[in-house]
PDB file of C-alpha atoms in Angstrom:
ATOM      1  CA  UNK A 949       0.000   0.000   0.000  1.00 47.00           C
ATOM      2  CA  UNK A 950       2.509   2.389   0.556  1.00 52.00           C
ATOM      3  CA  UNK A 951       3.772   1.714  -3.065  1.00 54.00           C
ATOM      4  CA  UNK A 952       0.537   2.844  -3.934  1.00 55.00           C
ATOM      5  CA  UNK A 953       0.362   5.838  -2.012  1.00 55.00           C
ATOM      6  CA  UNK A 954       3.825   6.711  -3.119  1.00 55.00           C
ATOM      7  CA  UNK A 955       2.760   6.366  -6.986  1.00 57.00           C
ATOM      8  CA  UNK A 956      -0.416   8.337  -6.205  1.00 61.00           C
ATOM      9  CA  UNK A 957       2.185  11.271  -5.606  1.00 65.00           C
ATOM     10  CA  UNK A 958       4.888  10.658  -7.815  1.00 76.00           C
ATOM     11  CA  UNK A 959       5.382  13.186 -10.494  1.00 79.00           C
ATOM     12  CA  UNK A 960       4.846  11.501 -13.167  1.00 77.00           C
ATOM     13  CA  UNK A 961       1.511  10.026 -11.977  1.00 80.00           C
ATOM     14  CA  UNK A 962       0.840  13.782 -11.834  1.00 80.00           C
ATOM     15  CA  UNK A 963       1.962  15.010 -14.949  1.00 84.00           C
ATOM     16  CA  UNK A 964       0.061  11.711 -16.617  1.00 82.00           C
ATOM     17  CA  UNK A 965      -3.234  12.875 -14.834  1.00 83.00           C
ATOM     18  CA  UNK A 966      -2.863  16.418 -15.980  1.00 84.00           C
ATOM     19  CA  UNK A 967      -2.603  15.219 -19.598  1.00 86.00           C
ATOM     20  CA  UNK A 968      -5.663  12.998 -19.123  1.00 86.00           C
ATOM     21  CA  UNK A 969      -7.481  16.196 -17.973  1.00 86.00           C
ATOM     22  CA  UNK A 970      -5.971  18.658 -21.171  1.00 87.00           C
ATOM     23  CA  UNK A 971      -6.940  15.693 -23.715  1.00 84.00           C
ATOM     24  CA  UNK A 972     -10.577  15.835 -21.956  1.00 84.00           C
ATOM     25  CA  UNK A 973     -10.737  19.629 -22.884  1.00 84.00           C
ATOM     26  CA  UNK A 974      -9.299  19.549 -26.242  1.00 81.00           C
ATOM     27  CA  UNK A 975     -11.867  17.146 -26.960  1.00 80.00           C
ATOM     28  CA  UNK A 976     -14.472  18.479 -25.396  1.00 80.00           C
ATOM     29  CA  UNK A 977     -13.934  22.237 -27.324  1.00 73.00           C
ATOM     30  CA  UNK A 978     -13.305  20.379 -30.518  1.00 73.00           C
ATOM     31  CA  UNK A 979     -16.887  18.850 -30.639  1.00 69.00           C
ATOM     32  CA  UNK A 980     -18.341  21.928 -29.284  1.00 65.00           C
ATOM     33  CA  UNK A 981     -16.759  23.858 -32.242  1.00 61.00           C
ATOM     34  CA  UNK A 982     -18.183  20.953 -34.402  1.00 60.00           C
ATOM     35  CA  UNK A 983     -21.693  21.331 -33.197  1.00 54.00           C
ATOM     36  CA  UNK A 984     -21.399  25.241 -33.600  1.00 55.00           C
ATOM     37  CA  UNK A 985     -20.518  24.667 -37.471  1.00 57.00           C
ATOM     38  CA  UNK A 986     -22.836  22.008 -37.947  1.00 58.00           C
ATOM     39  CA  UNK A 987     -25.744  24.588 -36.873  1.00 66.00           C
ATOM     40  CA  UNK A 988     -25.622  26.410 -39.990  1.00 73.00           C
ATOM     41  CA  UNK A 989     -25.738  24.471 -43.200  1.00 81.00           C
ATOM     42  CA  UNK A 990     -25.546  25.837 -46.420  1.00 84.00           C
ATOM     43  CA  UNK A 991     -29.219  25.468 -46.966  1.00 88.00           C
ATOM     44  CA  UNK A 992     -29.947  27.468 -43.872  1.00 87.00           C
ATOM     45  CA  UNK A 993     -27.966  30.083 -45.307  1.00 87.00           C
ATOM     46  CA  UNK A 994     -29.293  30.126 -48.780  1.00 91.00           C
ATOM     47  CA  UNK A 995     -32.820  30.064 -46.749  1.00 91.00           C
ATOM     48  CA  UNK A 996     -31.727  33.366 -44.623  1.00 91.00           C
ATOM     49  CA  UNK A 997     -30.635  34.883 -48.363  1.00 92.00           C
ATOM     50  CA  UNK A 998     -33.945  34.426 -49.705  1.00 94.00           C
ATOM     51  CA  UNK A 999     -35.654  35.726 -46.872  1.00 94.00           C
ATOM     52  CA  UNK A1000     -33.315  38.748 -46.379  1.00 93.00           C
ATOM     53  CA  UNK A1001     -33.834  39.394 -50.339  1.00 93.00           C
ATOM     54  CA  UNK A1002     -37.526  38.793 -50.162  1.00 92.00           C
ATOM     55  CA  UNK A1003     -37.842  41.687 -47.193  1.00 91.00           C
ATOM     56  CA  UNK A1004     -35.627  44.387 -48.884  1.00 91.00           C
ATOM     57  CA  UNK A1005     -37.518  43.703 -52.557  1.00 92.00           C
ATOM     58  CA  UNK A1006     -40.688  44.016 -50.314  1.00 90.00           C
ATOM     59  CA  UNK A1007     -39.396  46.928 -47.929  1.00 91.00           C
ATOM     60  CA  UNK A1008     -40.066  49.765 -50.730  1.00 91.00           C
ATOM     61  CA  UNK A1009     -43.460  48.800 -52.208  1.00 91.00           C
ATOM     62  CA  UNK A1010     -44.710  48.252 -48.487  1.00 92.00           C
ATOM     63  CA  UNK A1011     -43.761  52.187 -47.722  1.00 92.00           C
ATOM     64  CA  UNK A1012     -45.197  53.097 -50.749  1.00 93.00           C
ATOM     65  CA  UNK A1013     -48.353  51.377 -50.162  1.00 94.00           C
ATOM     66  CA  UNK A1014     -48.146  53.412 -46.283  1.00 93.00           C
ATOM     67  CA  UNK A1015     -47.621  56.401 -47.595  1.00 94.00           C
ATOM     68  CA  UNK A1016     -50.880  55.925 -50.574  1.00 96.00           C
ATOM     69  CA  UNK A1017     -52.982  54.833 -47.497  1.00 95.00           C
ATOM     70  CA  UNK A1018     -52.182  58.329 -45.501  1.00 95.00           C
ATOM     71  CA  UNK A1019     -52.577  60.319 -48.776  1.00 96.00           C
ATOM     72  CA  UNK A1020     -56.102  58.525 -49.913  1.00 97.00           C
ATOM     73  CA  UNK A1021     -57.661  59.437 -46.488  1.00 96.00           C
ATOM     74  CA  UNK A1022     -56.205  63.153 -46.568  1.00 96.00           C
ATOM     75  CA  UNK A1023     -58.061  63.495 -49.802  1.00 97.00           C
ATOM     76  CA  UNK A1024     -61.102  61.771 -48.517  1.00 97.00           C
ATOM     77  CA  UNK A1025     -60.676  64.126 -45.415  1.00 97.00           C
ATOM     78  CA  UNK A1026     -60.277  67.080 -47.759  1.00 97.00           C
ATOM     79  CA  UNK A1027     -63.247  65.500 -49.793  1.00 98.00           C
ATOM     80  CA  UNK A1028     -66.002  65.475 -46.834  1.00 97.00           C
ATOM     81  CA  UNK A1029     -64.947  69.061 -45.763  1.00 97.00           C
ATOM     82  CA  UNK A1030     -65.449  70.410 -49.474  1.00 97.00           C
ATOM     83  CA  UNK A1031     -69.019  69.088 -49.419  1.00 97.00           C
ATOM     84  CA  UNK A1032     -69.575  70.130 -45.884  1.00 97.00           C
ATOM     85  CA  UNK A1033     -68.548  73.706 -47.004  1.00 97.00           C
ATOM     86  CA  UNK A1034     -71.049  73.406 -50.502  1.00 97.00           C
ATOM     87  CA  UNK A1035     -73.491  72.652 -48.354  1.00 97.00           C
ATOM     88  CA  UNK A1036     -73.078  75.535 -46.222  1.00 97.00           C
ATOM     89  CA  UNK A1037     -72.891  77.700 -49.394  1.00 97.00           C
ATOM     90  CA  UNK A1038     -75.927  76.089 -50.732  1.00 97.00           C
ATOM     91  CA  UNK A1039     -77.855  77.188 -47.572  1.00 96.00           C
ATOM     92  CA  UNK A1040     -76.558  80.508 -47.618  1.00 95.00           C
ATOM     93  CA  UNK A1041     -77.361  80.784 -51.766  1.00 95.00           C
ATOM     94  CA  UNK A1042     -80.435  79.946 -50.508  1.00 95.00           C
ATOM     95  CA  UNK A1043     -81.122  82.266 -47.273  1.00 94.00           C
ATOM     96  CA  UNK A1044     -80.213  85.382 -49.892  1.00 94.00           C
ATOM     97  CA  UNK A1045     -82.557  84.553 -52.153  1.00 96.00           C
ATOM     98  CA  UNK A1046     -85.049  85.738 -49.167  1.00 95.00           C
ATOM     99  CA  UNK A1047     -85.572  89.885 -49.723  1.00 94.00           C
ATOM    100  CA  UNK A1048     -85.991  90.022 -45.613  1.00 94.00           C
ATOM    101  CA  UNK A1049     -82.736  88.542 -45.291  1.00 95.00           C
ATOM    102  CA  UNK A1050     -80.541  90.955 -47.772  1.00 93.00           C
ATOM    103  CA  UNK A1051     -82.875  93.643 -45.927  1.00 92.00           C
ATOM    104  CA  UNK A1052     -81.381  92.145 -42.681  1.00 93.00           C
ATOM    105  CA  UNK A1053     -78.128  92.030 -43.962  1.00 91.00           C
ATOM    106  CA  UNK A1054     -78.065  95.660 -45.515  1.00 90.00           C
ATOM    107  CA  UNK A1055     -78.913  96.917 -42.051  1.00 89.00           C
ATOM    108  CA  UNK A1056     -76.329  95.442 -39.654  1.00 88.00           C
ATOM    109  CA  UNK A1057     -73.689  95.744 -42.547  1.00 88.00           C
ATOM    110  CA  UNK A1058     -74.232  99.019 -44.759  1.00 88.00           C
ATOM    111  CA  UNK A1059     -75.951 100.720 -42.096  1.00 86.00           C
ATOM    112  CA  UNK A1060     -79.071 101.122 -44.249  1.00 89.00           C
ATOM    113  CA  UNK A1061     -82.301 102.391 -42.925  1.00 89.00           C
ATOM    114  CA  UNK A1062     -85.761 102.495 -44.977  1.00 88.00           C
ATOM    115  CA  UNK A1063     -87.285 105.423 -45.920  1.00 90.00           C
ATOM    116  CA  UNK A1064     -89.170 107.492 -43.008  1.00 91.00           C
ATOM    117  CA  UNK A1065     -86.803 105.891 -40.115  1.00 90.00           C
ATOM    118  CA  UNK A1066     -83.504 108.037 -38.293  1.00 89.00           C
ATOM    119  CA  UNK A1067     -80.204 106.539 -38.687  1.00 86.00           C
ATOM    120  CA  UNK A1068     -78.565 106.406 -35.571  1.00 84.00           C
ATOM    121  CA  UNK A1069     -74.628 106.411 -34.768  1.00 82.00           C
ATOM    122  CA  UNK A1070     -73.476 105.105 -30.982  1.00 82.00           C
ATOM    123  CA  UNK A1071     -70.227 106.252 -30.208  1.00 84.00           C
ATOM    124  CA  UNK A1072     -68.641 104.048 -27.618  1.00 82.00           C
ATOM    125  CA  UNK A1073     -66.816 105.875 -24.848  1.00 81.00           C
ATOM    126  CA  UNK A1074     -64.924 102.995 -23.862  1.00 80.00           C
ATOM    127  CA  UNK A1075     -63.130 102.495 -27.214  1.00 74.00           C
ATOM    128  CA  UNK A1076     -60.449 104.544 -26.701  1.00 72.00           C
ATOM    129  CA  UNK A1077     -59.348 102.783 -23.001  1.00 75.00           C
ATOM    130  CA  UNK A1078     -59.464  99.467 -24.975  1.00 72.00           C
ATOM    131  CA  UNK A1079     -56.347  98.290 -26.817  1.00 68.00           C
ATOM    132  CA  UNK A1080     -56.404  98.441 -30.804  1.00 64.00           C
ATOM    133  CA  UNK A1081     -55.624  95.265 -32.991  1.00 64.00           C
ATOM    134  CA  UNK A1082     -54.090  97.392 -35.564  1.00 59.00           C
ATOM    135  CA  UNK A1083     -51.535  99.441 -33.084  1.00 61.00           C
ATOM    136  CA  UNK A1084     -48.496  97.364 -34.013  1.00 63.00           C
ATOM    137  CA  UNK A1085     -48.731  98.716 -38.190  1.00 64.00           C
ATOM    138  CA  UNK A1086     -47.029 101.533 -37.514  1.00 69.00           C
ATOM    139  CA  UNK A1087     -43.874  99.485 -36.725  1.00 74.00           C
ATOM    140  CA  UNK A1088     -43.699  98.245 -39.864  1.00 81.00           C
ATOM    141  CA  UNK A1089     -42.642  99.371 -43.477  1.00 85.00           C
ATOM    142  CA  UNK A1090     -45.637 100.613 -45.639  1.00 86.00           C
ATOM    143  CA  UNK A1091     -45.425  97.524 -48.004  1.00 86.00           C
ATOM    144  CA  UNK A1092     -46.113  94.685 -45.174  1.00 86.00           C
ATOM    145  CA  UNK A1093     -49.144  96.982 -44.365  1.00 85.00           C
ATOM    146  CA  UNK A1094     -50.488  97.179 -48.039  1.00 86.00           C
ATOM    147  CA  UNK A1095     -50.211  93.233 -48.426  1.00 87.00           C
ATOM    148  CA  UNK A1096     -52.034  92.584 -44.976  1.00 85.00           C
ATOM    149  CA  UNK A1097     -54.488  94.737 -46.245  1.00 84.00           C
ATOM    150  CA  UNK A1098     -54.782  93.125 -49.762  1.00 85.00           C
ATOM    151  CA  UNK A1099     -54.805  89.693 -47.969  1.00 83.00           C
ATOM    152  CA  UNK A1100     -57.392  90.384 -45.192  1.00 82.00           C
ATOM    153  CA  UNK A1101     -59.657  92.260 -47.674  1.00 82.00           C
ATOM    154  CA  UNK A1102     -61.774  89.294 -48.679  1.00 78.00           C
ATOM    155  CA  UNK A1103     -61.867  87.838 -45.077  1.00 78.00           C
ATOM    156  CA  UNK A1104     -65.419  87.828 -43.293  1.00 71.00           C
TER     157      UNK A1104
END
């Protein structure tokens, strides 16, 4: 037994265990690295280069297709607002054909009054406390004034 014992520690026992131990790994990494390469065959490949071709020929029709969707419900947007507004128009071609109504209108717009009645004129004393809209024109050159005019002309 103590020969044993004595081989159990002897260095060369040691240094044959140790080998034992590096084959074990060497082995063991080699069929790791084998099982990693067998993973991808070349049909998996060719498969992942159809796929990736398939989604890029697909990636620009798809965003075109987007992009129609958001344009064709603008225009039906812009569509149901147009005959909202002829509508409105419609009505009002309509309430003008009423004399009372141009009557109305010539009243609280032109100041008219019929024949017989007094025209009245109500100054407001509390105008000039109140700040005008108009106050900041004066600031600015003559030509910004004449194109806000010309632009705000044919506003209600």
């Amino acid at each position: 037994m103590a020969a044993k014992d004595r081989d159990r520690f002897s260095t060369a026992t040691r240094i044959r265990l140790l080998g034992e131990q590096t084959a074990a790994r060497v082995y063991r990494s080699q069929t790791r690295r084998q099982a990693r390469r067998s993973r991808l065959t070349g049909r998996a490949a060719f498969l992942a280069l159809v796929v990736c071709s398939l989604v890029v020929a697909l990636a620009y029709p798809m965003r075109s297709y987007v992009s129609q969707q958001g344009e064709i419900a603008e225009q039906e947007r812009k569509a149901a607002e147009a005959a909202r507004r002829v509508e409105e128009l419609k009505d009002e071609k309509a309430r003008l054909q009423d004399p009372a109504y141009v009557r109305r209108l010539a009243r609280e717009h032109l100041h008219y009054v019929m024949p017989g009645e007094t025209g009245f004129t109500v100054n407001d004393p509390d105008a000039e406390r109140r700040p005008r809209a108009d106050q900041g024109a004066a600031d600015r050159p003559w030509y910004d004034n004449l194109w806000d005019g010309v632009d705000h002309a044919d506003r209600p």
